[in-house]
Amino acid sequence: TGMTLASAYPPAGTGLVKHSELETLSQGVIPQVNDEPVVSVLVPEALSWSSLHGLVVGNTSHERSGTIPGVGLVHAPFSLLPSPFPRQAFSQAIELAPLFNRLIDRVSQDANFLQQALARTRKADSFTARLLDIHLQILDKGVKQEIRLGLHRSDYMLDMATGNLLQVELNTISSSFAALGSLVTSLHRHLINWSGDRSGLEAKNVPENSAADTFAEALALAWKEYGDNRAVVLMVVREEERNMYDQYWLALKLFKSYGIKLIRKTLSQVIAEGKLGSNNELFIGKQVVSVVYYRAGYSPDDYPSESEWDARLLLELSTAVKCPNISYHLAGAKKIQQELAKPGILERFFENKQEIVKVRSCFAGLWSLEDENSDEIIKEAIRNPEGFVLKPQREGGGNNTYGADVSEKLIQLRKTDGGVGLAAYILMQRIFPAVHPAYLVHDGIWSCKETISELGIFSTYLRNGKKEVLNKEAGYLLRTKVADSNEGGVAAGYAVLDSLYLI
Ligand SMILES: N[C@H](CCC(=O)N[C@@H](CS)C(=O)NCCC(=O)O)C(=O)O
Ligand SMILES: [Mg+2]
């Protein structure tokens, strides 16, 4: 028989993956197991497993696939085998989770910091301005709810040049794929077991992934903290949602494990059916809502008219626990990420020096464009655009500018209206992770490509006044995409869902 899969992965503990050791996979030389190309037996097994276990998404080529569950499903795009990742970097990312939870919580309580850091962005970005207005209105009316709930995902890339784990961004709203991500971990463990000892891989090197259960637990504990057994959880969703199964998994786990009902409403349904009770409790129809979990509302596309903004304000004014509330939402802005990287700022939010060192060590280069001393970095980015990413305050993928477009965009922004538009963006060091071969499976078809991976660590945070109920890491997501593609994003169709093979 030919080489087994195991010899395609370097022995555990060898540090960064040496590309040469995976050379065979990248050249499409398929390790032979029992004379059958290993892929041709693994792929059908993976496809059937995915379909039987709800590792699925809506199939855009089927017109009703985003509106009706059970219609037009296709397996979620996945990597056939887990991708090698250094054990040390993974544990560092896990260790950072509770620190970032606390950082977001403390930043969210510093209204002046949020408003000032975003003051110039407000002038250049009307969407962010609307969020800031809601923030001011809530402060003005007095915060009605002391319970805070965060379901975050902090995304990292392993910088090949330095071996450093660098944060790409921290998502505080609609962090996707807790469910589908944990299912891929189960898929990979299944495939390793199913292919027997001939695969030579060991399932124990694919770390446990409790993301879906831990997200459901946090929603349930927030529901409990609110203290009304008749209450339901409201998930704010889009009309059309390809990723609805990742969302339904959480609803099913909430009911099966905690007996809690979750209802799905769009922002326009919220304004049509929602109202505040005499103590500002949130009613949708006759049902009182204890937790509002946003899986929409993070993009201007979600606010096609004033009524969606009215809905957002209604939710924020209510005593329901928001995930995220407006200040958590703002704390997750890329502009805030960039402000927190400025010297001396973390010291405002952390006492413990070691924690500051740990958090700062994962910051990539981050620059504002509207400061007096921004000219130098703008010139550098125009000269060497490949080394930077230009990012607006937008979520949902597909919004960032890469490569030569960076210099074009900067030149254009600088000369328009005296450069006021620059404040809507941040500049970030482009991170180049190690390239590794992977088998990508889309729509039942596999290909072996040179890819790069982005590790997301989920985390859950729940605080009721002074009582910190939850603050922990909550599993992971690995997204793997073709190395030469700029944008990432599974929903955006560039990346596949993957899991880790610790080495
Ligand atoms: N369809 C919405 C998608 C919500 C969404 O885009 N979330 C952002 C963080 S804000 C995100 O996690 N992006 C990474 C997932 C990817 O790679 O596509 C949902 O699932 O509720
Ligand atoms: Mg994001």
Short mmCIF file of C-alpha atoms and ligand atoms in Angstrom, two decimals:
data_model
loop_
_atom_site.label_atom_id
_atom_site.label_comp_id
_atom_site.label_asym_id
_atom_site.label_seq_id
_atom_site.Cartn_x
_atom_site.Cartn_y
_atom_site.Cartn_z
CA THR A 1 0.00 0.00 0.00
CA GLY A 2 1.15 3.57 -0.49
CA MET A 3 1.78 6.27 2.05
CA THR A 4 -0.89 6.57 4.75
CA LEU A 5 -2.46 9.92 5.61
CA ALA A 6 -0.50 10.02 8.86
CA SER A 7 2.81 10.47 7.09
CA ALA A 8 1.31 13.50 5.40
CA TYR A 9 1.14 15.16 8.82
CA PRO A 10 4.39 15.83 10.70
CA PRO A 11 4.71 14.13 14.10
CA ALA A 12 3.04 16.04 16.95
CA GLY A 13 5.04 18.84 18.56
CA THR A 14 7.16 19.68 15.57
CA GLY A 15 6.14 23.35 15.78
CA LEU A 16 5.07 25.18 12.66
CA VAL A 17 3.90 22.95 9.89
CA LYS A 18 6.75 22.47 7.44
CA HIS A 19 5.19 22.89 4.06
CA SER A 20 7.51 20.28 2.56
CA GLU A 21 6.07 17.58 4.81
CA LEU A 22 2.66 18.19 3.24
CA GLU A 23 4.10 18.46 -0.23
CA THR A 24 2.63 15.16 -1.35
CA LEU A 25 -0.92 16.29 -0.59
CA SER A 26 -0.47 19.60 -2.37
CA GLN A 27 0.71 17.90 -5.54
CA GLY A 28 -2.54 16.00 -5.58
CA VAL A 29 -0.67 12.78 -4.96
CA ILE A 30 -3.41 10.97 -3.13
CA PRO A 31 -2.14 8.60 -0.44
CA GLN A 32 -3.34 5.14 -1.41
CA VAL A 33 -5.18 3.06 1.16
CA ASN A 34 -6.18 -0.42 0.03
CA ASP A 35 -5.53 0.49 -3.59
CA GLU A 36 -8.48 2.93 -3.46
CA PRO A 37 -7.62 6.62 -3.64
CA VAL A 38 -8.37 7.63 -0.06
CA VAL A 39 -10.38 10.62 -1.18
CA SER A 40 -12.78 8.61 -3.30
CA VAL A 41 -13.90 6.64 -0.25
CA LEU A 42 -13.77 9.46 2.28
CA VAL A 43 -15.76 12.02 0.29
CA PRO A 44 -19.04 10.05 -0.02
CA GLU A 45 -18.77 9.07 3.66
CA ALA A 46 -18.28 12.75 4.59
CA LEU A 47 -21.13 13.92 2.38
CA SER A 48 -23.60 11.39 3.78
CA TRP A 49 -22.50 12.09 7.37
CA SER A 50 -22.95 15.86 6.85
CA SER A 51 -26.46 15.40 5.43
CA LEU A 52 -27.48 13.06 8.26
CA HIS A 53 -26.12 15.36 11.01
CA GLY A 54 -27.42 18.77 9.93
CA LEU A 55 -24.08 20.07 8.68
CA VAL A 56 -26.06 21.89 6.00
CA VAL A 57 -26.75 25.30 4.50
CA GLY A 58 -29.36 26.67 2.08
CA ASN A 59 -28.50 26.10 -1.55
CA THR A 60 -28.65 29.47 -3.30
CA SER A 61 -29.50 27.81 -6.61
CA HIS A 62 -32.81 26.76 -5.02
CA GLU A 63 -35.00 29.84 -4.79
CA ARG A 64 -36.81 29.04 -1.53
CA SER A 65 -33.70 27.67 0.22
CA GLY A 66 -33.25 30.78 2.39
CA THR A 67 -36.83 31.23 3.56
CA ILE A 68 -38.23 27.77 4.26
CA PRO A 69 -36.36 25.27 6.42
CA GLY A 70 -36.00 21.81 4.87
CA VAL A 71 -36.16 23.12 1.30
CA GLY A 72 -33.10 23.39 -0.94
CA LEU A 73 -30.45 22.18 1.52
CA VAL A 74 -26.92 21.31 0.54
CA HIS A 75 -24.04 20.12 2.72
CA ALA A 76 -22.03 23.00 4.19
CA PRO A 77 -18.72 23.47 2.37
CA PHE A 78 -16.07 21.62 4.38
CA SER A 79 -12.47 20.53 4.38
CA LEU A 80 -12.27 16.73 4.07
CA LEU A 81 -9.63 16.42 6.77
CA PRO A 82 -8.67 18.64 9.73
CA SER A 83 -5.89 21.15 9.06
CA PRO A 84 -2.62 20.98 10.99
CA PHE A 85 -2.24 23.68 13.63
CA PRO A 86 0.46 24.12 16.31
CA ARG A 87 -0.79 23.06 19.75
CA GLN A 88 0.89 26.00 21.46
CA ALA A 89 -0.83 28.60 19.27
CA PHE A 90 -4.22 26.96 19.89
CA SER A 91 -3.81 27.05 23.67
CA GLN A 92 -2.69 30.69 23.47
CA ALA A 93 -5.89 31.58 21.59
CA ILE A 94 -7.98 29.71 24.19
CA GLU A 95 -6.20 31.54 27.02
CA LEU A 96 -7.06 34.92 25.45
CA ALA A 97 -10.82 34.25 25.38
CA PRO A 98 -11.77 35.31 28.95
CA LEU A 99 -9.43 38.31 28.68
CA PHE A 100 -11.14 39.61 25.55
CA ASN A 101 -14.55 38.94 27.15
CA ARG A 102 -13.61 41.22 30.05
CA LEU A 103 -12.06 43.81 27.73
CA ILE A 104 -15.27 44.09 25.69
CA ASP A 105 -17.35 44.31 28.85
CA ARG A 106 -15.21 47.09 30.31
CA VAL A 107 -14.94 49.05 27.05
CA SER A 108 -18.74 48.78 26.69
CA GLN A 109 -19.17 50.47 30.08
CA ASP A 110 -16.94 53.42 29.12
CA ALA A 111 -19.48 55.48 27.14
CA ASN A 112 -17.09 58.41 26.70
CA PHE A 113 -14.38 56.17 25.28
CA LEU A 114 -16.83 54.64 22.78
CA GLN A 115 -18.31 57.99 21.72
CA GLN A 116 -14.95 59.76 21.47
CA ALA A 117 -13.12 56.94 19.68
CA LEU A 118 -15.93 56.87 17.09
CA ALA A 119 -16.56 60.63 16.97
CA ARG A 120 -14.80 61.19 13.63
CA THR A 121 -16.06 57.92 12.17
CA ARG A 122 -19.56 59.24 12.89
CA LYS A 123 -19.00 62.09 10.41
CA ALA A 124 -17.89 59.73 7.62
CA ASP A 125 -20.10 56.67 8.18
CA SER A 126 -23.84 57.17 8.61
CA PHE A 127 -24.46 53.57 9.72
CA THR A 128 -22.05 53.89 12.63
CA ALA A 129 -23.60 57.31 13.36
CA ARG A 130 -27.04 55.69 13.76
CA LEU A 131 -25.65 53.13 16.20
CA LEU A 132 -23.97 55.92 18.18
CA ASP A 133 -27.27 57.83 18.30
CA ILE A 134 -29.04 54.79 19.74
CA HIS A 135 -26.22 54.46 22.27
CA LEU A 136 -26.76 58.09 23.36
CA GLN A 137 -30.55 57.60 23.56
CA ILE A 138 -30.12 54.56 25.80
CA LEU A 139 -27.69 56.44 28.05
CA ASP A 140 -30.13 59.33 28.18
CA LYS A 141 -33.10 57.14 29.13
CA GLY A 142 -31.02 55.27 31.70
CA VAL A 143 -30.00 51.65 31.18
CA LYS A 144 -32.93 49.43 32.18
CA GLN A 145 -31.10 46.10 32.21
CA GLU A 146 -27.96 45.29 34.23
CA ILE A 147 -27.59 41.82 32.69
CA ARG A 148 -25.00 41.67 29.92
CA LEU A 149 -24.64 38.73 27.52
CA GLY A 150 -21.82 38.29 25.01
CA LEU A 151 -21.51 35.46 22.44
CA HIS A 152 -18.25 36.44 20.78
CA ARG A 153 -15.78 34.97 18.30
CA SER A 154 -12.22 36.23 18.18
CA ASP A 155 -10.57 35.40 14.84
CA TYR A 156 -6.80 34.79 14.47
CA MET A 157 -4.24 33.96 11.82
CA LEU A 158 -0.81 32.44 12.42
CA ASP A 159 1.69 34.88 10.92
CA MET A 160 4.16 32.72 8.98
CA ALA A 161 7.04 35.21 9.06
CA THR A 162 7.12 35.53 12.85
CA GLY A 163 5.14 32.48 14.02
CA ASN A 164 2.97 34.89 16.02
CA LEU A 165 -0.76 34.36 16.54
CA LEU A 166 -2.36 37.64 15.41
CA GLN A 167 -5.97 38.73 15.93
CA VAL A 168 -7.85 39.47 12.70
CA GLU A 169 -10.94 40.82 14.46
CA LEU A 170 -13.25 40.30 17.41
CA ASN A 171 -16.92 39.70 16.54
CA THR A 172 -19.40 40.78 19.20
CA ILE A 173 -22.56 40.50 17.06
CA SER A 174 -23.97 37.53 15.11
CA SER A 175 -20.85 35.39 15.52
CA SER A 176 -21.69 32.57 13.11
CA PHE A 177 -20.92 28.88 12.94
CA ALA A 178 -20.82 27.81 16.58
CA ALA A 179 -23.07 24.92 15.54
CA LEU A 180 -21.72 24.05 12.10
CA GLY A 181 -18.16 24.54 13.34
CA SER A 182 -18.61 22.00 16.13
CA LEU A 183 -20.24 19.60 13.68
CA VAL A 184 -17.16 19.68 11.44
CA THR A 185 -15.08 18.60 14.43
CA SER A 186 -17.42 15.61 14.84
CA LEU A 187 -17.26 14.91 11.11
CA HIS A 188 -13.45 14.81 11.12
CA ARG A 189 -13.31 12.59 14.21
CA HIS A 190 -15.82 10.27 12.52
CA LEU A 191 -13.79 10.09 9.29
CA ILE A 192 -10.56 9.31 11.16
CA ASN A 193 -12.30 6.52 13.09
CA TRP A 194 -14.16 5.28 10.02
CA SER A 195 -11.00 5.08 7.88
CA GLY A 196 -9.52 2.81 10.55
CA ASP A 197 -5.89 2.67 11.62
CA ARG A 198 -4.92 2.88 7.96
CA SER A 199 -5.50 6.63 8.05
CA GLY A 200 -2.77 6.76 10.68
CA LEU A 201 -4.37 9.93 12.06
CA GLU A 202 -5.52 10.00 15.69
CA ALA A 203 -8.91 11.48 16.58
CA LYS A 204 -7.47 12.71 19.89
CA ASN A 205 -5.47 15.32 17.98
CA VAL A 206 -8.74 16.88 16.81
CA PRO A 207 -9.67 18.96 19.91
CA GLU A 208 -13.16 18.74 21.42
CA ASN A 209 -15.48 21.49 20.19
CA SER A 210 -18.40 22.42 22.44
CA ALA A 211 -19.30 25.69 20.69
CA ALA A 212 -22.99 24.97 20.01
CA ASP A 213 -23.70 23.60 23.50
CA THR A 214 -21.82 26.44 25.19
CA PHE A 215 -23.66 29.10 23.18
CA ALA A 216 -27.00 27.46 24.08
CA GLU A 217 -25.91 27.32 27.74
CA ALA A 218 -25.15 31.07 27.78
CA LEU A 219 -28.51 31.93 26.22
CA ALA A 220 -30.23 29.69 28.78
CA LEU A 221 -28.37 31.21 31.75
CA ALA A 222 -29.26 34.73 30.55
CA TRP A 223 -32.90 33.63 30.25
CA LYS A 224 -32.67 32.30 33.82
CA GLU A 225 -31.03 35.50 35.14
CA TYR A 226 -33.90 37.51 33.67
CA GLY A 227 -36.23 35.45 35.87
CA ASP A 228 -39.52 35.01 34.01
CA ASN A 229 -40.37 31.39 33.22
CA ARG A 230 -43.00 32.41 30.69
CA ALA A 231 -40.44 34.34 28.65
CA VAL A 232 -39.09 33.29 25.26
CA VAL A 233 -35.79 34.02 23.50
CA LEU A 234 -36.11 36.22 20.41
CA MET A 235 -33.67 35.65 17.54
CA VAL A 236 -33.54 38.66 15.19
CA VAL A 237 -33.03 37.22 11.71
CA ARG A 238 -33.00 38.17 8.06
CA GLU A 239 -35.87 37.38 5.71
CA GLU A 240 -33.52 35.33 3.53
CA GLU A 241 -30.98 33.29 5.51
CA ARG A 242 -28.77 30.61 3.95
CA ASN A 243 -27.16 29.93 7.30
CA MET A 244 -30.47 29.24 9.07
CA TYR A 245 -29.45 25.71 10.17
CA ASP A 246 -26.52 27.05 12.18
CA GLN A 247 -29.17 29.20 13.90
CA TYR A 248 -31.80 26.46 14.26
CA TRP A 249 -29.26 24.22 15.98
CA LEU A 250 -29.08 26.73 18.84
CA ALA A 251 -32.89 26.92 19.04
CA LEU A 252 -33.14 23.11 19.16
CA LYS A 253 -30.45 22.82 21.85
CA LEU A 254 -32.14 25.56 23.90
CA PHE A 255 -35.37 23.60 23.89
CA LYS A 256 -33.94 20.09 24.29
CA SER A 257 -31.47 20.95 27.06
CA TYR A 258 -33.38 23.73 28.86
CA GLY A 259 -37.02 23.62 27.70
CA ILE A 260 -36.72 27.23 26.49
CA LYS A 261 -38.61 28.36 23.38
CA LEU A 262 -36.95 30.59 20.78
CA ILE A 263 -38.90 32.67 18.25
CA ARG A 264 -37.47 34.08 15.01
CA LYS A 265 -38.46 37.58 13.85
CA THR A 266 -37.08 40.09 11.34
CA LEU A 267 -36.63 43.70 12.43
CA SER A 268 -39.73 44.71 10.46
CA GLN A 269 -41.75 41.97 12.23
CA VAL A 270 -40.41 43.28 15.56
CA ILE A 271 -41.78 46.75 14.90
CA ALA A 272 -45.08 45.33 13.63
CA GLU A 273 -45.63 42.89 16.50
CA GLY A 274 -43.50 44.27 19.33
CA LYS A 275 -44.33 46.67 22.16
CA LEU A 276 -43.09 47.66 25.61
CA GLY A 277 -45.07 46.72 28.75
CA SER A 278 -45.57 49.04 31.71
CA ASN A 279 -42.11 48.18 33.09
CA ASN A 280 -40.47 48.32 29.65
CA GLU A 281 -40.60 44.56 29.29
CA LEU A 282 -40.54 43.47 25.65
CA PHE A 283 -43.64 41.81 24.22
CA ILE A 284 -43.81 40.20 20.79
CA GLY A 285 -47.54 39.70 20.42
CA LYS A 286 -48.56 38.17 23.74
CA GLN A 287 -45.15 36.66 24.48
CA VAL A 288 -42.73 38.34 26.87
CA VAL A 289 -39.12 38.22 25.64
CA SER A 290 -36.23 37.83 28.11
CA VAL A 291 -33.30 37.58 25.66
CA VAL A 292 -32.82 39.21 22.25
CA TYR A 293 -30.15 37.40 20.21
CA TYR A 294 -29.14 39.27 17.04
CA ARG A 295 -28.33 37.21 13.98
CA ALA A 296 -29.11 40.28 11.86
CA GLY A 297 -28.85 44.03 12.43
CA TYR A 298 -25.09 44.24 11.97
CA SER A 299 -25.22 45.66 8.44
CA PRO A 300 -26.86 48.69 6.77
CA ASP A 301 -28.64 46.15 4.53
CA ASP A 302 -30.65 45.17 7.60
CA TYR A 303 -32.13 48.69 7.89
CA PRO A 304 -33.83 49.37 4.53
CA SER A 305 -36.20 51.88 6.16
CA GLU A 306 -36.73 53.90 9.34
CA SER A 307 -38.97 51.16 10.74
CA GLU A 308 -36.02 48.78 11.15
CA TRP A 309 -34.23 51.50 13.13
CA ASP A 310 -37.39 51.96 15.22
CA ALA A 311 -37.31 48.21 15.87
CA ARG A 312 -33.67 48.35 16.98
CA LEU A 313 -34.44 51.22 19.36
CA LEU A 314 -37.50 49.41 20.77
CA LEU A 315 -35.37 46.35 21.53
CA GLU A 316 -32.60 48.44 23.11
CA LEU A 317 -35.10 50.39 25.28
CA SER A 318 -36.64 47.17 26.60
CA THR A 319 -35.56 45.25 29.69
CA ALA A 320 -34.80 42.16 27.57
CA VAL A 321 -31.16 41.03 27.77
CA LYS A 322 -29.61 41.95 24.43
CA CYS A 323 -26.89 39.86 22.79
CA PRO A 324 -25.25 42.17 22.04
CA ASN A 325 -26.59 45.35 23.58
CA ILE A 326 -25.74 48.54 21.68
CA SER A 327 -22.56 49.20 23.66
CA TYR A 328 -21.26 45.64 23.07
CA HIS A 329 -22.09 46.09 19.39
CA LEU A 330 -20.07 49.34 19.27
CA ALA A 331 -17.22 47.82 21.31
CA GLY A 332 -16.80 45.24 18.52
CA ALA A 333 -16.20 47.89 15.84
CA LYS A 334 -12.91 47.66 13.94
CA LYS A 335 -12.23 51.30 14.84
CA ILE A 336 -12.37 50.33 18.51
CA GLN A 337 -10.04 47.38 17.80
CA GLN A 338 -7.61 49.88 16.30
CA GLU A 339 -7.98 52.40 19.17
CA LEU A 340 -7.35 49.66 21.76
CA ALA A 341 -4.02 48.92 20.06
CA LYS A 342 -2.78 52.47 20.73
CA PRO A 343 -0.12 52.76 23.47
CA GLY A 344 -1.51 53.16 26.98
CA ILE A 345 -5.14 52.38 26.11
CA LEU A 346 -5.26 48.78 27.40
CA GLU A 347 -3.94 50.12 30.70
CA ARG A 348 -7.31 51.89 31.07
CA PHE A 349 -9.15 48.57 31.08
CA PHE A 350 -6.80 46.08 32.72
CA GLU A 351 -5.00 46.26 36.08
CA ASN A 352 -3.03 43.05 35.66
CA LYS A 353 0.20 43.70 33.72
CA GLN A 354 0.56 40.10 32.52
CA GLU A 355 -2.93 40.24 31.01
CA ILE A 356 -2.02 43.42 29.14
CA VAL A 357 1.10 41.75 27.74
CA LYS A 358 -0.88 38.68 26.65
CA VAL A 359 -3.57 40.72 24.89
CA ARG A 360 -1.16 43.16 23.28
CA SER A 361 1.01 40.27 21.98
CA CYS A 362 -1.75 39.21 19.55
CA PHE A 363 -2.33 42.66 18.06
CA ALA A 364 -1.36 43.04 14.42
CA GLY A 365 -0.38 46.45 13.09
CA LEU A 366 -3.46 48.71 13.30
CA TRP A 367 -3.60 52.38 12.21
CA SER A 368 -6.19 55.15 12.10
CA LEU A 369 -6.22 57.31 8.97
CA GLU A 370 -7.60 60.55 10.34
CA ASP A 371 -4.94 61.37 12.94
CA GLU A 372 -2.35 64.11 12.43
CA ASN A 373 0.41 61.51 12.17
CA SER A 374 -1.54 59.24 9.80
CA ASP A 375 0.15 60.68 6.71
CA GLU A 376 3.21 58.50 7.04
CA ILE A 377 1.35 55.17 7.18
CA ILE A 378 -0.96 56.24 4.35
CA LYS A 379 2.09 56.96 2.16
CA GLU A 380 3.59 53.58 3.13
CA ALA A 381 0.32 51.77 2.27
CA ILE A 382 0.10 53.56 -1.08
CA ARG A 383 3.68 52.45 -1.80
CA ASN A 384 3.27 48.89 -0.54
CA PRO A 385 -0.46 48.01 -0.63
CA GLU A 386 0.16 44.24 -0.48
CA GLY A 387 1.15 44.57 3.15
CA PHE A 388 -2.13 46.11 4.28
CA VAL A 389 -5.91 45.62 4.46
CA LEU A 390 -8.25 48.64 4.37
CA LYS A 391 -11.33 48.00 6.54
CA PRO A 392 -14.60 49.94 6.92
CA GLN A 393 -16.79 49.58 10.02
CA ARG A 394 -18.75 46.73 8.49
CA GLU A 395 -19.56 43.12 9.43
CA GLY A 396 -20.67 40.19 7.35
CA GLY A 397 -17.71 39.69 5.04
CA GLY A 398 -16.88 41.10 1.61
CA ASN A 399 -16.24 44.68 2.80
CA ASN A 400 -12.45 44.88 3.00
CA THR A 401 -10.01 46.19 0.40
CA TYR A 402 -6.81 44.29 -0.47
CA GLY A 403 -3.82 44.55 -2.75
CA ALA A 404 -3.43 47.34 -5.29
CA ASP A 405 -6.99 48.52 -4.59
CA VAL A 406 -5.74 49.68 -1.19
CA SER A 407 -3.59 52.41 -2.72
CA GLU A 408 -6.28 53.41 -5.22
CA LYS A 409 -8.87 53.70 -2.46
CA LEU A 410 -6.53 55.66 -0.17
CA ILE A 411 -5.61 58.10 -2.94
CA GLN A 412 -9.30 58.59 -3.73
CA LEU A 413 -10.30 59.01 -0.05
CA ARG A 414 -7.49 61.50 0.55
CA LYS A 415 -8.46 63.82 -2.25
CA THR A 416 -12.24 63.74 -1.68
CA ASP A 417 -13.69 66.33 0.72
CA GLY A 418 -10.27 66.97 2.21
CA GLY A 419 -9.99 63.35 3.32
CA VAL A 420 -12.96 63.34 5.72
CA GLY A 421 -13.90 59.86 4.42
CA LEU A 422 -10.66 58.40 5.79
CA ALA A 423 -12.23 58.34 9.29
CA ALA A 424 -14.65 55.59 8.19
CA TYR A 425 -11.74 53.16 7.74
CA ILE A 426 -8.86 51.62 9.58
CA LEU A 427 -5.66 50.25 8.08
CA MET A 428 -4.45 46.87 9.26
CA GLN A 429 -1.28 44.87 8.67
CA ARG A 430 -2.05 42.07 6.25
CA ILE A 431 -1.25 38.73 7.90
CA PHE A 432 0.27 35.93 5.80
CA PRO A 433 -0.36 32.52 7.38
CA ALA A 434 1.45 29.34 6.40
CA VAL A 435 0.05 27.86 3.21
CA HIS A 436 -1.05 24.24 3.55
CA PRO A 437 -2.79 21.85 1.15
CA ALA A 438 -6.38 20.85 1.91
CA TYR A 439 -9.17 18.90 0.24
CA LEU A 440 -12.07 21.33 -0.19
CA VAL A 441 -15.54 19.86 -0.75
CA HIS A 442 -18.23 22.13 -2.25
CA ASP A 443 -21.53 20.85 -3.65
CA GLY A 444 -20.30 17.24 -3.60
CA ILE A 445 -17.14 18.02 -5.58
CA TRP A 446 -13.67 17.84 -4.04
CA SER A 447 -10.45 19.56 -5.03
CA CYS A 448 -6.97 19.66 -3.49
CA LYS A 449 -5.84 23.28 -3.11
CA GLU A 450 -3.15 25.37 -1.47
CA THR A 451 -4.99 27.06 1.38
CA ILE A 452 -4.68 29.29 4.45
CA SER A 453 -6.73 29.00 7.64
CA GLU A 454 -8.28 31.43 10.11
CA LEU A 455 -8.97 30.23 13.66
CA GLY A 456 -12.03 31.61 15.48
CA ILE A 457 -12.34 31.08 19.23
CA PHE A 458 -15.89 31.40 20.53
CA SER A 459 -16.45 32.73 24.01
CA THR A 460 -19.43 33.34 26.29
CA TYR A 461 -19.77 36.13 28.83
CA LEU A 462 -22.69 36.82 31.20
CA ARG A 463 -22.68 39.45 33.96
CA ASN A 464 -25.59 40.53 36.14
CA GLY A 465 -24.57 43.78 37.87
CA LYS A 466 -21.50 42.86 39.94
CA LYS A 467 -22.01 39.11 39.51
CA GLU A 468 -19.92 37.61 36.68
CA VAL A 469 -21.97 34.47 35.89
CA LEU A 470 -20.03 33.22 32.82
CA ASN A 471 -16.66 34.08 31.35
CA LYS A 472 -15.11 31.30 29.27
CA GLU A 473 -13.88 30.04 25.94
CA ALA A 474 -16.61 28.23 24.05
CA GLY A 475 -15.09 26.07 21.34
CA TYR A 476 -13.69 27.03 17.98
CA LEU A 477 -14.21 27.49 14.26
CA LEU A 478 -11.54 26.95 11.61
CA ARG A 479 -12.19 28.51 8.20
CA THR A 480 -9.95 27.43 5.35
CA LYS A 481 -9.79 29.19 2.01
CA VAL A 482 -7.76 29.07 -1.19
CA ALA A 483 -4.46 30.83 -0.44
CA ASP A 484 -4.68 33.40 -3.21
CA SER A 485 -8.22 34.59 -2.43
CA ASN A 486 -8.42 37.91 -0.57
CA GLU A 487 -11.80 37.83 1.15
CA GLY A 488 -12.57 35.06 3.57
CA GLY A 489 -16.04 34.15 4.68
CA VAL A 490 -17.95 30.91 4.37
CA ALA A 491 -21.32 32.59 3.92
CA ALA A 492 -19.68 34.78 1.28
CA GLY A 493 -18.66 31.58 -0.50
CA TYR A 494 -14.85 31.88 -0.27
CA ALA A 495 -13.99 29.63 2.65
CA VAL A 496 -14.94 26.17 3.87
CA LEU A 497 -15.59 24.98 7.40
CA ASP A 498 -12.66 23.06 8.83
CA SER A 499 -11.31 21.80 12.16
CA LEU A 500 -7.92 21.41 13.79
CA TYR A 501 -5.31 18.67 13.81
CA LEU A 502 -2.98 19.71 16.62
CA ILE A 503 0.69 19.08 15.96
N1 LIG B 1 -25.94 34.87 8.02
C1 LIG B 1 -25.54 35.45 9.26
C2 LIG B 1 -24.08 35.85 9.10
C3 LIG B 1 -23.71 36.75 10.21
C4 LIG B 1 -22.27 37.18 9.97
O1 LIG B 1 -21.87 37.58 8.88
N2 LIG B 1 -21.48 37.03 11.04
C5 LIG B 1 -20.08 37.43 10.95
C6 LIG B 1 -19.68 38.20 12.16
S1 LIG B 1 -20.58 39.71 12.19
C7 LIG B 1 -19.32 36.15 10.89
O2 LIG B 1 -19.31 35.39 11.86
N3 LIG B 1 -18.72 35.90 9.73
C8 LIG B 1 -17.95 34.73 9.56
C9 LIG B 1 -18.80 33.68 8.91
C10 LIG B 1 -18.34 33.48 7.47
O3 LIG B 1 -17.18 33.17 7.30
O4 LIG B 1 -19.18 33.64 6.60
C11 LIG B 1 -25.69 34.44 10.39
O5 LIG B 1 -25.11 33.38 10.29
O6 LIG B 1 -26.37 34.77 11.37
MG MG B 2 -16.53 40.16 11.55
#
